[in-house]
PDB file of C-alpha atoms and ligand atoms in Angstrom:
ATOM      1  CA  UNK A 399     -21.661 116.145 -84.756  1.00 92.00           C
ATOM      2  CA  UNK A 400     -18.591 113.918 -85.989  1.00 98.00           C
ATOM      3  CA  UNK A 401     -19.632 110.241 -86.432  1.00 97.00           C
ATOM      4  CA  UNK A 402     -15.892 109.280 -86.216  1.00 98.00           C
ATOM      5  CA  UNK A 403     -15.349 111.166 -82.255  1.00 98.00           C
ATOM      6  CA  UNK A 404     -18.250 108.080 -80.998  1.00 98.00           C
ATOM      7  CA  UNK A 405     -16.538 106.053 -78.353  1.00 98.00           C
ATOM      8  CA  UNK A 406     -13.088 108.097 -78.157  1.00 98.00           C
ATOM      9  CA  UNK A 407     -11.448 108.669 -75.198  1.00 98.00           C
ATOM     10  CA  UNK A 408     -10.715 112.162 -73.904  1.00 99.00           C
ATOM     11  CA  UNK A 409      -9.053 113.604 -71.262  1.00 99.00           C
ATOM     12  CA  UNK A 410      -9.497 117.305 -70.397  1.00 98.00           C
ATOM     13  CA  UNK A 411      -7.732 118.913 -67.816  1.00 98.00           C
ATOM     14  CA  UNK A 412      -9.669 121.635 -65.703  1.00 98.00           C
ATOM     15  CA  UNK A 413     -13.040 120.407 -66.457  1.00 98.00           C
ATOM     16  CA  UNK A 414     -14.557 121.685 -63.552  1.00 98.00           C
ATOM     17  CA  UNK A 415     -15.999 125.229 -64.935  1.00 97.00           C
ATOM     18  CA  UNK A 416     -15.659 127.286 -67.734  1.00 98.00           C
ATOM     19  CA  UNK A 417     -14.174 126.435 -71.489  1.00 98.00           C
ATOM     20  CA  UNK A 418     -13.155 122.715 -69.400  1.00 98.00           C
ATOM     21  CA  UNK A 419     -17.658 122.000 -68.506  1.00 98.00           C
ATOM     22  CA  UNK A 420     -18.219 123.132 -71.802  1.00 98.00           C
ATOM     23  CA  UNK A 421     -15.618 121.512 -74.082  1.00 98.00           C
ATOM     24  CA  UNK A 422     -16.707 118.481 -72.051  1.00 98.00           C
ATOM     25  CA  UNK A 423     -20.326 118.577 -72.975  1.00 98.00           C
ATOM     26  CA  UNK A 424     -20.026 118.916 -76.158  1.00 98.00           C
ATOM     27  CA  UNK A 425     -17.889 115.589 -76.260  1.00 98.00           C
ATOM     28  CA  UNK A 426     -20.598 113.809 -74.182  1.00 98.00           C
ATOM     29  CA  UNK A 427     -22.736 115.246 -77.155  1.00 98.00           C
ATOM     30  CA  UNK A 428     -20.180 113.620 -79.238  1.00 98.00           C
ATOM     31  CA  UNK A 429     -20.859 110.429 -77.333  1.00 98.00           C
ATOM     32  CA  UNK A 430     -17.160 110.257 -76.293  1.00 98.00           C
ATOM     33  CA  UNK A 431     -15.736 108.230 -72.890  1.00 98.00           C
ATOM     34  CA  UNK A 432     -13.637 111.144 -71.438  1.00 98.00           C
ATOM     35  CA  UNK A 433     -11.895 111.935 -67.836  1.00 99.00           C
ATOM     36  CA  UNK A 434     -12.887 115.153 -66.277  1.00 98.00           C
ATOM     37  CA  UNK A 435      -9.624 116.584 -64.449  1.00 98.00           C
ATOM     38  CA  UNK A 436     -10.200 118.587 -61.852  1.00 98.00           C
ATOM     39  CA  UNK A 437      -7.563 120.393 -59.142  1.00 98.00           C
ATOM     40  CA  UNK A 438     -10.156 121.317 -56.485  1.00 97.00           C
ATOM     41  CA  UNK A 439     -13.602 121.786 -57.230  1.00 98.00           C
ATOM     42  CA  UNK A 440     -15.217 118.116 -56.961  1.00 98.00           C
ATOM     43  CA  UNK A 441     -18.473 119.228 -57.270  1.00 98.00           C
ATOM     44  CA  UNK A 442     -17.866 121.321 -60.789  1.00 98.00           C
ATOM     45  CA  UNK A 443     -16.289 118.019 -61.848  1.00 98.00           C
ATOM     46  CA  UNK A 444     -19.076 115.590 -61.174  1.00 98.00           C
ATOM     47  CA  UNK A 445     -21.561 117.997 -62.814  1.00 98.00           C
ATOM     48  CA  UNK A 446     -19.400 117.801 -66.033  1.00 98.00           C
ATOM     49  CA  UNK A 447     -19.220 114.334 -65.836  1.00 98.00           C
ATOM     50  CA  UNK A 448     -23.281 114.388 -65.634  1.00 98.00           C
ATOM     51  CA  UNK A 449     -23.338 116.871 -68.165  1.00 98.00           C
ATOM     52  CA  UNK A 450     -21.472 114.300 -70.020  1.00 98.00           C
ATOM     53  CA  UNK A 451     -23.599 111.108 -69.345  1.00 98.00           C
ATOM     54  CA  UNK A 452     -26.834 113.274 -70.322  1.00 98.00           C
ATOM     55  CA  UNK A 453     -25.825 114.107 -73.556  1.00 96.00           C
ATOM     56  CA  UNK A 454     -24.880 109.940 -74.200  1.00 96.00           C
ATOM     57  CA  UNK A 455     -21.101 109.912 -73.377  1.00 98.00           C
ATOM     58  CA  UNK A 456     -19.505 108.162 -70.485  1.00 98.00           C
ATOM     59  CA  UNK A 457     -17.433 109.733 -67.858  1.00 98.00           C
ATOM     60  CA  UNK A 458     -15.218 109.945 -64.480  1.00 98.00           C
ATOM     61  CA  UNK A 459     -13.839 112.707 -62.414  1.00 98.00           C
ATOM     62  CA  UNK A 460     -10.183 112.739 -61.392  1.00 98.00           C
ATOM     63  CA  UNK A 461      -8.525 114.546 -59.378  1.00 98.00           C
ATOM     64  CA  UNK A 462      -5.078 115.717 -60.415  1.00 98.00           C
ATOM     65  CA  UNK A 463      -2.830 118.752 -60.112  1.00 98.00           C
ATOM     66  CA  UNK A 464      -1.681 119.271 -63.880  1.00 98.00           C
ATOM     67  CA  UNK A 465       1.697 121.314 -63.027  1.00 98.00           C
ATOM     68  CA  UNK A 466       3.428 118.225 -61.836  1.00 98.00           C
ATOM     69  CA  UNK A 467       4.147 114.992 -63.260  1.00 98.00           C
ATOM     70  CA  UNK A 468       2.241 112.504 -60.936  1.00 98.00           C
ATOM     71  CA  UNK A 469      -0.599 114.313 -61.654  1.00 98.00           C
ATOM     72  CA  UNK A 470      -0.766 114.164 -64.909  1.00 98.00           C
ATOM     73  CA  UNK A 471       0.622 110.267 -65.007  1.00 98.00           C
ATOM     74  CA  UNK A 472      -2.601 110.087 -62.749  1.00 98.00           C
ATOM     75  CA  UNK A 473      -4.972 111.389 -65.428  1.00 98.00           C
ATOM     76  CA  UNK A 474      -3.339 108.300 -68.029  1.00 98.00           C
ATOM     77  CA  UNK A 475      -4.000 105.853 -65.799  1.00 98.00           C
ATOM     78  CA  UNK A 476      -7.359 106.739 -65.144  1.00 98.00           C
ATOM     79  CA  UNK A 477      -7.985 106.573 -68.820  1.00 98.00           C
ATOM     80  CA  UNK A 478      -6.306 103.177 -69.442  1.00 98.00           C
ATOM     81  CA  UNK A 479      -8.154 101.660 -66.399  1.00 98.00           C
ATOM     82  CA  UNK A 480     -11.632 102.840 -66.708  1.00 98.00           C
ATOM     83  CA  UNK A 481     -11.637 102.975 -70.743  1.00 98.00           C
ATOM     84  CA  UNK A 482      -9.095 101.153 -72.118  1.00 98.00           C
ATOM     85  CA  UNK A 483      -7.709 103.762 -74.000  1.00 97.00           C
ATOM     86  CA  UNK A 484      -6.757 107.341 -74.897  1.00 98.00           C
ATOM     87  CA  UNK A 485      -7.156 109.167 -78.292  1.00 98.00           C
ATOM     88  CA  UNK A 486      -7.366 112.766 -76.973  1.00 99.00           C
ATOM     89  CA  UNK A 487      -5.783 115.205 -74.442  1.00 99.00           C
ATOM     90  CA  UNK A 488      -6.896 118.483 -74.245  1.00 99.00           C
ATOM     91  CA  UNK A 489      -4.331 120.507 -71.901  1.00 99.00           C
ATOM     92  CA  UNK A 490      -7.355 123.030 -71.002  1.00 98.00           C
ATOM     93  CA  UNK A 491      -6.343 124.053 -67.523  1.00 98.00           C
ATOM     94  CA  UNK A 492      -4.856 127.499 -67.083  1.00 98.00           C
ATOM     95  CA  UNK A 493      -5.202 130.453 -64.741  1.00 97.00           C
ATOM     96  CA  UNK A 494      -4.127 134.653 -64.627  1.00 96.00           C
ATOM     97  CA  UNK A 495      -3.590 136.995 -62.064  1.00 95.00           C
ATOM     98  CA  UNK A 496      -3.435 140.665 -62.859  1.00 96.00           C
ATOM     99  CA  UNK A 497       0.044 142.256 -61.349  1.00 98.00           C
ATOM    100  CA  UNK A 498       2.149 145.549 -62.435  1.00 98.00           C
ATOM    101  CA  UNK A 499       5.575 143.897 -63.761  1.00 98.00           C
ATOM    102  CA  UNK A 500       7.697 145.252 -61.475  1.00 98.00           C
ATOM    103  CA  UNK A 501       5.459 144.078 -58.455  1.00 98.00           C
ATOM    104  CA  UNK A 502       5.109 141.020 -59.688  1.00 98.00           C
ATOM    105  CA  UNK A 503       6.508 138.558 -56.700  1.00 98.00           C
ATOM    106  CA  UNK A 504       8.660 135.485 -58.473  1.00 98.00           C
ATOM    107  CA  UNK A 505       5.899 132.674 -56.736  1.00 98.00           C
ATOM    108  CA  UNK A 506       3.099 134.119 -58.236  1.00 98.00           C
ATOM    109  CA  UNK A 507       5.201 134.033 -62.719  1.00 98.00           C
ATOM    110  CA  UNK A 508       5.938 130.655 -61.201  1.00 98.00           C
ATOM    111  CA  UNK A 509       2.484 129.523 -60.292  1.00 98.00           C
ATOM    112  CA  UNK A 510       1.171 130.797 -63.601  1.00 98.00           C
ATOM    113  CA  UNK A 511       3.826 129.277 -65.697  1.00 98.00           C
ATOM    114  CA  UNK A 512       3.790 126.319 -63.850  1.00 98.00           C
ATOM    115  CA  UNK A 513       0.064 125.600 -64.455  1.00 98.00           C
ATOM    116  CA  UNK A 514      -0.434 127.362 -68.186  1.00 98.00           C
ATOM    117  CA  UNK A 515       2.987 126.209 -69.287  1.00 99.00           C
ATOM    118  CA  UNK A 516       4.370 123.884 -67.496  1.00 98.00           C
ATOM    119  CA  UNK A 517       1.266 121.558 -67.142  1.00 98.00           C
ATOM    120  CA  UNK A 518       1.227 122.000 -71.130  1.00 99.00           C
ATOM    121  CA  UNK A 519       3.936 120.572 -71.714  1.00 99.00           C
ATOM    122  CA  UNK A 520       3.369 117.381 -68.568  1.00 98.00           C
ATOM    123  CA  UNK A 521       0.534 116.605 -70.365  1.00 99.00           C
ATOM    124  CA  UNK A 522       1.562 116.730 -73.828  1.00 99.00           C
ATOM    125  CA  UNK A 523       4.738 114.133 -72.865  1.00 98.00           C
ATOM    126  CA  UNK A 524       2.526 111.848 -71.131  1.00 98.00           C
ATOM    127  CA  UNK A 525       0.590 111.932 -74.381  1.00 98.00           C
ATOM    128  CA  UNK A 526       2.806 111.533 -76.441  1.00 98.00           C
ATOM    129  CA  UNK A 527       4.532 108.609 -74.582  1.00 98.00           C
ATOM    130  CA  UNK A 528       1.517 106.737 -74.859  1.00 98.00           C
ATOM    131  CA  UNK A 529       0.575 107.245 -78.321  1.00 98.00           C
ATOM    132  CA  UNK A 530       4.241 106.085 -79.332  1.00 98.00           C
ATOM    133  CA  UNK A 531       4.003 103.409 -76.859  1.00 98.00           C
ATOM    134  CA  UNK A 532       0.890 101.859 -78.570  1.00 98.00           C
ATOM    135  CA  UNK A 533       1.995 102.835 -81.816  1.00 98.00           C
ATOM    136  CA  UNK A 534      -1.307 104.371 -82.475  1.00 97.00           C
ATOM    137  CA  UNK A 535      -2.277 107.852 -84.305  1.00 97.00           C
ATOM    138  CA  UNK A 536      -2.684 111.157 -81.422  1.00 98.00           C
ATOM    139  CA  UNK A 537      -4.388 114.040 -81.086  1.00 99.00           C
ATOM    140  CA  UNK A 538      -3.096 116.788 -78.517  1.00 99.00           C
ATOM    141  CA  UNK A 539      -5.427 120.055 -78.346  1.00 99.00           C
ATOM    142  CA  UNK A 540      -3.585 122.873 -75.732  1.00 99.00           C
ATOM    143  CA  UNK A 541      -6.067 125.724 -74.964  1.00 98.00           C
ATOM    144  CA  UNK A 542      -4.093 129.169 -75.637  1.00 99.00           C
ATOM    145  CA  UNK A 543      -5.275 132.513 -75.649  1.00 98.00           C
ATOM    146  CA  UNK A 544      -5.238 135.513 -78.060  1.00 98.00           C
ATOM    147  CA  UNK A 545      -2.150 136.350 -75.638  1.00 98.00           C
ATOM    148  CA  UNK A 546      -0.136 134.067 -77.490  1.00 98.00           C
ATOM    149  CA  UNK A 547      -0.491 136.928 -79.677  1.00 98.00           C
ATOM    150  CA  UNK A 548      -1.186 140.499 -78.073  1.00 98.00           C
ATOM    151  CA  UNK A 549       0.553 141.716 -75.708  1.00 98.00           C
ATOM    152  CA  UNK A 550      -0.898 142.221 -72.156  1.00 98.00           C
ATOM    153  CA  UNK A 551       0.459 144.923 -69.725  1.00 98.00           C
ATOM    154  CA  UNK A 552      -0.344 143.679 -66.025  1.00 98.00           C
ATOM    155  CA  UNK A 553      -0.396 140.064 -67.137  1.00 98.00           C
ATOM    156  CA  UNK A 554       2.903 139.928 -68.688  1.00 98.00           C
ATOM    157  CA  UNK A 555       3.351 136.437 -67.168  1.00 98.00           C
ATOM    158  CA  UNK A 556       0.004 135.206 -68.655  1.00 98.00           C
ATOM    159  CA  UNK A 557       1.111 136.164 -71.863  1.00 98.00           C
ATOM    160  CA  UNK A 558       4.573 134.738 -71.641  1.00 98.00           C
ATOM    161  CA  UNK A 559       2.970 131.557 -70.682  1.00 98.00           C
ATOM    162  CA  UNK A 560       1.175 131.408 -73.736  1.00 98.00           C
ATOM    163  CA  UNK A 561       3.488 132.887 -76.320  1.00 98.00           C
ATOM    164  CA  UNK A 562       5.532 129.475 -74.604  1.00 99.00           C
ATOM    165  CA  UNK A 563       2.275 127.336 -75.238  1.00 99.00           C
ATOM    166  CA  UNK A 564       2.154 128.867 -78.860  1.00 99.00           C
ATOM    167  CA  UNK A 565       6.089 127.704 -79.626  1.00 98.00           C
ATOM    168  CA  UNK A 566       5.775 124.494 -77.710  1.00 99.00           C
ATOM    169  CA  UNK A 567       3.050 123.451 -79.135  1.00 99.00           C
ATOM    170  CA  UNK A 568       4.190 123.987 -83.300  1.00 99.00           C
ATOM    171  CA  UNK A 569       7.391 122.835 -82.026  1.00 99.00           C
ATOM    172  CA  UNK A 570       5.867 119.573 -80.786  1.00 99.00           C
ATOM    173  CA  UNK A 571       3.528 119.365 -83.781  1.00 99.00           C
ATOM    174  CA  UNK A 572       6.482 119.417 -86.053  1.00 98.00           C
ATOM    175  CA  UNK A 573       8.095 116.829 -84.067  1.00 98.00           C
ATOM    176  CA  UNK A 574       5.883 114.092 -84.720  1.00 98.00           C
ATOM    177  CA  UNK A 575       3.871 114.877 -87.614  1.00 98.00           C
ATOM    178  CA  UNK A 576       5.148 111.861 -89.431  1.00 98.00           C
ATOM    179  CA  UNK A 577       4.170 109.636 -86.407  1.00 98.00           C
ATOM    180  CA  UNK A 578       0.719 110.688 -87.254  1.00 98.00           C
ATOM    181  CA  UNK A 579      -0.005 112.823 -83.751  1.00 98.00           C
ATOM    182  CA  UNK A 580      -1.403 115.912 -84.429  1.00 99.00           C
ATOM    183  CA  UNK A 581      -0.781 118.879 -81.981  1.00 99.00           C
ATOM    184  CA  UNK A 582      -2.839 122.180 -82.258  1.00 99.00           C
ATOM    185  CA  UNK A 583      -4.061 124.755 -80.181  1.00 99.00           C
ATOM    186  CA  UNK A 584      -7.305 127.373 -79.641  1.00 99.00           C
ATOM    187  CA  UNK A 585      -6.812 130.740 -78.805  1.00 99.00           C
ATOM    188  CA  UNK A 586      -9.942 132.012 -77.267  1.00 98.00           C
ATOM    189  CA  UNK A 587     -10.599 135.725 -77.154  1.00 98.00           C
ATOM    190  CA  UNK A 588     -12.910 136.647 -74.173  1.00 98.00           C
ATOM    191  CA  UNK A 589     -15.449 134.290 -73.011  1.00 98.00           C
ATOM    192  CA  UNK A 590     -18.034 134.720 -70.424  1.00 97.00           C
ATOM    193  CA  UNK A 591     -16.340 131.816 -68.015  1.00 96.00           C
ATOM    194  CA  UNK A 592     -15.671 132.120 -64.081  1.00 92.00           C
ATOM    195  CA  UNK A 593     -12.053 133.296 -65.046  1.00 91.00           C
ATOM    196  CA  UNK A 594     -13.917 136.610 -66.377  1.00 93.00           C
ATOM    197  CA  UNK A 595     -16.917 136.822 -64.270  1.00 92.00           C
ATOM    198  CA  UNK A 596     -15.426 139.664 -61.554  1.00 90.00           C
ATOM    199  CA  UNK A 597     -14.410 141.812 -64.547  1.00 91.00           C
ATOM    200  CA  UNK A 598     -17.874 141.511 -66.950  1.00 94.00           C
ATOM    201  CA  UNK A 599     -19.907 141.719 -63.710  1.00 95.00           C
ATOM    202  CA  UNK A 600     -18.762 145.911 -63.623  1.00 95.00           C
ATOM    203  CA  UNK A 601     -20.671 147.494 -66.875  1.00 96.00           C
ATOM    204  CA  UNK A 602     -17.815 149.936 -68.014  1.00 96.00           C
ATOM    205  CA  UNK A 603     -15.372 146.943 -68.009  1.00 95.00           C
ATOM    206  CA  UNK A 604     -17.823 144.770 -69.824  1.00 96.00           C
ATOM    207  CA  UNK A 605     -17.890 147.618 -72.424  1.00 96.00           C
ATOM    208  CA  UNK A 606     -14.356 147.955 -72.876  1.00 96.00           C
ATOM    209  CA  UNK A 607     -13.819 144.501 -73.390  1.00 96.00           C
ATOM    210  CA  UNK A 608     -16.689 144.126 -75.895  1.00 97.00           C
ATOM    211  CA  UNK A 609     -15.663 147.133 -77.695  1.00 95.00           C
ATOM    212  CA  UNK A 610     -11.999 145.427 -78.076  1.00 96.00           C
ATOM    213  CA  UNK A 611     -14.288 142.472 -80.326  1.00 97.00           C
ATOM    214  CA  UNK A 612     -15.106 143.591 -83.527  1.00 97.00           C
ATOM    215  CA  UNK A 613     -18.508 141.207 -83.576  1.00 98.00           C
ATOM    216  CA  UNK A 614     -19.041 143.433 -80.387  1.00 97.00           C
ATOM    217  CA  UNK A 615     -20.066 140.534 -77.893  1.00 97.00           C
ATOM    218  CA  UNK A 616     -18.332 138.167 -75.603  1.00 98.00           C
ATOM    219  CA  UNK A 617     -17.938 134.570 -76.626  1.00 98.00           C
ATOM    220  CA  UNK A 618     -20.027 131.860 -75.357  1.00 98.00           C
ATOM    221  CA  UNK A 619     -17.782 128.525 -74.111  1.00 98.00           C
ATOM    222  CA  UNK A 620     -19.665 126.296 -76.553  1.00 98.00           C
ATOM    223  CA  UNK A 621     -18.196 128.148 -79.147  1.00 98.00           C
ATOM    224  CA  UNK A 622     -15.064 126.997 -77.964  1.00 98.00           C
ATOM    225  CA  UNK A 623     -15.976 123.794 -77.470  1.00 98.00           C
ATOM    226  CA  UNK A 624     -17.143 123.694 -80.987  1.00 98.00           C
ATOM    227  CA  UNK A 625     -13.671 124.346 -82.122  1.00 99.00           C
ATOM    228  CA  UNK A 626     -11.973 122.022 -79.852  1.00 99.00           C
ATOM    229  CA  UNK A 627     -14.716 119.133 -81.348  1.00 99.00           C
ATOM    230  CA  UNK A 628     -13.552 120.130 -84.823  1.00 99.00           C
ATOM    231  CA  UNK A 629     -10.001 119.576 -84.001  1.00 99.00           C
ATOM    232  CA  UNK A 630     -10.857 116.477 -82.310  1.00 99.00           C
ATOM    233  CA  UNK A 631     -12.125 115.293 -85.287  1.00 98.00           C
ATOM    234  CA  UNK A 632     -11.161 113.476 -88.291  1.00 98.00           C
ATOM    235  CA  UNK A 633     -12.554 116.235 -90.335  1.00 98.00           C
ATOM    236  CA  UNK A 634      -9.375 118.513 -89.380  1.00 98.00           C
ATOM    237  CA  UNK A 635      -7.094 115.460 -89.781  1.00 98.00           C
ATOM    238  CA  UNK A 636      -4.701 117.621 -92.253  1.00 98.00           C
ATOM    239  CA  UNK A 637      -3.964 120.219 -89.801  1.00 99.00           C
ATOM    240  CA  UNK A 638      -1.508 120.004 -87.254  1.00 99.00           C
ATOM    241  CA  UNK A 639       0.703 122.946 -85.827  1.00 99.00           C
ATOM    242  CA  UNK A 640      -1.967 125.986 -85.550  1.00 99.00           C
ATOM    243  CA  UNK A 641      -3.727 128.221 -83.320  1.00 99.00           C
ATOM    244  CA  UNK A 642      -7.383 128.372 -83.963  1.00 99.00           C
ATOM    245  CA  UNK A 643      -8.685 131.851 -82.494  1.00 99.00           C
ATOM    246  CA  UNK A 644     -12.274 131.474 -81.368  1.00 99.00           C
ATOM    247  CA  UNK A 645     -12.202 135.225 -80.562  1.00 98.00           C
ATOM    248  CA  UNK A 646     -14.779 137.381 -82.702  1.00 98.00           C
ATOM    249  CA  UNK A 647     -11.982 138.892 -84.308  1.00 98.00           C
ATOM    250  CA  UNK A 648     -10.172 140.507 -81.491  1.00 98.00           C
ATOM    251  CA  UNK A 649      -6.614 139.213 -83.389  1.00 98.00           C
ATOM    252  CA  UNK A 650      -7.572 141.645 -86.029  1.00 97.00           C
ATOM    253  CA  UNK A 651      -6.070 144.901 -84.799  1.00 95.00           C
ATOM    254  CA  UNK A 652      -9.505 146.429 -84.055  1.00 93.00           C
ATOM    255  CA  UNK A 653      -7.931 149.896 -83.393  1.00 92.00           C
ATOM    256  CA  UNK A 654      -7.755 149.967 -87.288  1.00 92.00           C
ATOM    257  CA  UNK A 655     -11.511 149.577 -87.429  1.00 91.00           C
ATOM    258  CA  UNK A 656     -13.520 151.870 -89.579  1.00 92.00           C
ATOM    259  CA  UNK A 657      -9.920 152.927 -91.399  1.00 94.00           C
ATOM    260  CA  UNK A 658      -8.168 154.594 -88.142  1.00 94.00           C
ATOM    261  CA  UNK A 659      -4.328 154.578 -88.348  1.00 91.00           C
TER     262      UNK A 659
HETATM  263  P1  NAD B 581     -11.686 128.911 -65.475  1.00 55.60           P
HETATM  264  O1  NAD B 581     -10.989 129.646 -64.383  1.00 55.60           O
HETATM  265  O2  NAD B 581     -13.145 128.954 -65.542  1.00 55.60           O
HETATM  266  O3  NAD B 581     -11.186 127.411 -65.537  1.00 55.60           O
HETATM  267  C1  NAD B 581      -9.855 127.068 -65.390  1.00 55.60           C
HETATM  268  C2  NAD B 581      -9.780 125.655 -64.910  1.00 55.60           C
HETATM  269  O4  NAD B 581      -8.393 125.267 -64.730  1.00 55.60           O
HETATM  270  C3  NAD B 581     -10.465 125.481 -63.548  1.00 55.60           C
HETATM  271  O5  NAD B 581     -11.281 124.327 -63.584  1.00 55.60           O
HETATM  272  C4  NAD B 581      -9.299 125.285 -62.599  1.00 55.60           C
HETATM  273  O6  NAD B 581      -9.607 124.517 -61.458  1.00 55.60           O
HETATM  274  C5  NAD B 581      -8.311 124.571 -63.508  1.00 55.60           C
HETATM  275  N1  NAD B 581      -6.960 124.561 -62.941  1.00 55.60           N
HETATM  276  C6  NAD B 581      -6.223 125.624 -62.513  1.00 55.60           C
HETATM  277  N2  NAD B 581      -5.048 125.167 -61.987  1.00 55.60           N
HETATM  278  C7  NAD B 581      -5.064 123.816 -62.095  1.00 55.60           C
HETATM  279  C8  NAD B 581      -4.155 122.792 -61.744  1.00 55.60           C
HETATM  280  N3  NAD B 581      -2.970 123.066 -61.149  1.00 55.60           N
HETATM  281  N4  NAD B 581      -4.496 121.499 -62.002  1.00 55.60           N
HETATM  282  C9  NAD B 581      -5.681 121.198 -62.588  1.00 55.60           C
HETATM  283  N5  NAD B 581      -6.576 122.123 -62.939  1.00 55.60           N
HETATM  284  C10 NAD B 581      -6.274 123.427 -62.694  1.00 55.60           C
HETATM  285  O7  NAD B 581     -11.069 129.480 -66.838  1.00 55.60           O
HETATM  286  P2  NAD B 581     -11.543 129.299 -68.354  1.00 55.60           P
HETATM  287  O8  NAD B 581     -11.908 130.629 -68.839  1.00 55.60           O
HETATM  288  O9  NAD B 581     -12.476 128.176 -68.491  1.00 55.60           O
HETATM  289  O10 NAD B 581     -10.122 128.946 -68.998  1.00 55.60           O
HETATM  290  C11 NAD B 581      -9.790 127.696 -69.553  1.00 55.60           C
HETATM  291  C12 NAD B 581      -8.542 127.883 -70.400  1.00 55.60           C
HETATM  292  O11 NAD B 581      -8.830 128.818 -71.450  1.00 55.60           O
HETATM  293  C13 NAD B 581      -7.353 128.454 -69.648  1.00 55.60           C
HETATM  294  O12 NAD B 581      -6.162 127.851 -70.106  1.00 55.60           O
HETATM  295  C14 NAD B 581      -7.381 129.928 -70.017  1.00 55.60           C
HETATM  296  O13 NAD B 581      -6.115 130.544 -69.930  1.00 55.60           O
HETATM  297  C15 NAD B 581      -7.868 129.848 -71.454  1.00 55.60           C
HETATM  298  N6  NAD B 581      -8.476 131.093 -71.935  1.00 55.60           N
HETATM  299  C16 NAD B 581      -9.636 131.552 -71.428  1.00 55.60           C
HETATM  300  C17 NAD B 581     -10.162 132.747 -71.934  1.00 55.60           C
HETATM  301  C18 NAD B 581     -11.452 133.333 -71.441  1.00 55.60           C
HETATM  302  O14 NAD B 581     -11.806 134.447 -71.862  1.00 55.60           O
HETATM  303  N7  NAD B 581     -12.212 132.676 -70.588  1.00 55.60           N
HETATM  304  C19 NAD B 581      -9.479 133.453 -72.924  1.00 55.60           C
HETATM  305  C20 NAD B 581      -8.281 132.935 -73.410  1.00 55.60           C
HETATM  306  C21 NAD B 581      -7.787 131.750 -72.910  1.00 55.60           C
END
């Protein structure tokens, strides 16, 4: 736990399910007031938000579509009205759709960039306009991937979008470092969320995708919400600009394992 996170306001954008329920948890654990974004799922929302209140924070749900600019104007005023306040925004919300490149029809790179990238960077200004506006220190956390990193056939788009996150964000962080807003990102590796369940449902797929980790397991969402409490936190207050991998590894190159190559 970080003493210094108590009574901090949050926002996390697609809180509904997945790394968004779990990063939220662990800031109720953190006794944090935070707003639970979420585009469509109510009901994954409102149990966040009583995830939240159970483990001693406070917390609403709002609705909000994170690709567009009302939406994410929506989330700020939320904060300001129901806490007063906003130290944190965690640009979490993100989606992938597997196509073959030359298939892949223009609305479907536009929804993903839209959301992954796009939404990244809505939510990051209407961060960063507050922070300056109140004069007040900032902390921006934008969830990335290892695919800011590896290249992935099929989800060429996904990976774009990230790589874009990656840039944007170190670009950002640079920008107002000496304002005192820090901007830094998690790359998770595979995590057992909704956005995988199809794939680690089928056994052989679950295997390939475990044998891809070198710790040989799939991630559990807390431990990304571990990291993203860490980087909340005054304890990381000297790092700004970097991608934290929460991935078991998988950045290492694990074809090289056991000296292949
Ligand atoms: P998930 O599908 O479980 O959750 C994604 C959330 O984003 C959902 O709540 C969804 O409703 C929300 N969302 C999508 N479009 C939205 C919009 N327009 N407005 C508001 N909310 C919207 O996925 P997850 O695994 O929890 O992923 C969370 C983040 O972590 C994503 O950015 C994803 O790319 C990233 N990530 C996940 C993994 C993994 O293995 N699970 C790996 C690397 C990166």
């Amino acid at each position: 736990m970080y003493t210094d996170l108590k009574n901090k306001v949050a926002i996390i954008t697609g809180g509904s399910k997945g790394i968004g329920t779990a990063v939220s948890e662990r800031f109720g654990k953190e006794q944090m007031k935070v707003v639970v974004n979420y585009h469509s799922d109510e009901e994954g929302a409102q149990e966040a938000v009583e995830l939240i209140e159970k483990a001693g924070g406070k917390a609403i749900a709002v609705q909000a579509d994170v690709s567009t600019e009302e939406g994410n104007q929506a989330l700020i005023d939320a904060a300001i009205k129901e806490f007063g306040n906003l130290d944190l925004w965690v640009n979490n919300a993100g989606m992938e759709n597997r196509y073959e490149t030359h298939k892949l029809p223009l609305e479907e790179w536009e929804k993903v960039t839209k959301v992954n990238l796009t939404g990244v960077f809505l939510g990051t200004k209407a961060a960063l306009n507050y922070f300056l506006e109140q004069d007040k220190k900032g902390n921006i956390i934008n969830m990335s991937s290892v695919h800011e990193q590896i290249p992935w056939p099929t989800f060429a788009h996904y990976a774009a979008s990230k790589g874009g996150v990656k840039l944007f964000s170190e670009s950002v962080a640079m920008e107002y470092a000496a304002r005192n807003i820090r901007v830094n990102c998690i790359g998770p590796g595979a995590i057992n969320t909704p956005i995988n369940a199809k794939k680690f449902e089928d056994p052989e797929q679950l295997k390939t995708t475990t044998s891809m980790v070198p710790m040989q397991r799939i991630g559990d969402p807390s431990e990304v919400a571990a990291a993203a409490a860490w980087l909340a936190s005054e304890e990381s207050s000297y790092v700004t600009g970097i991608t934290l991998f929460v991935d078991g590894g998988m950045t290492l190159y694990p074809a090289f394992q056991g000296g292949k190559g």
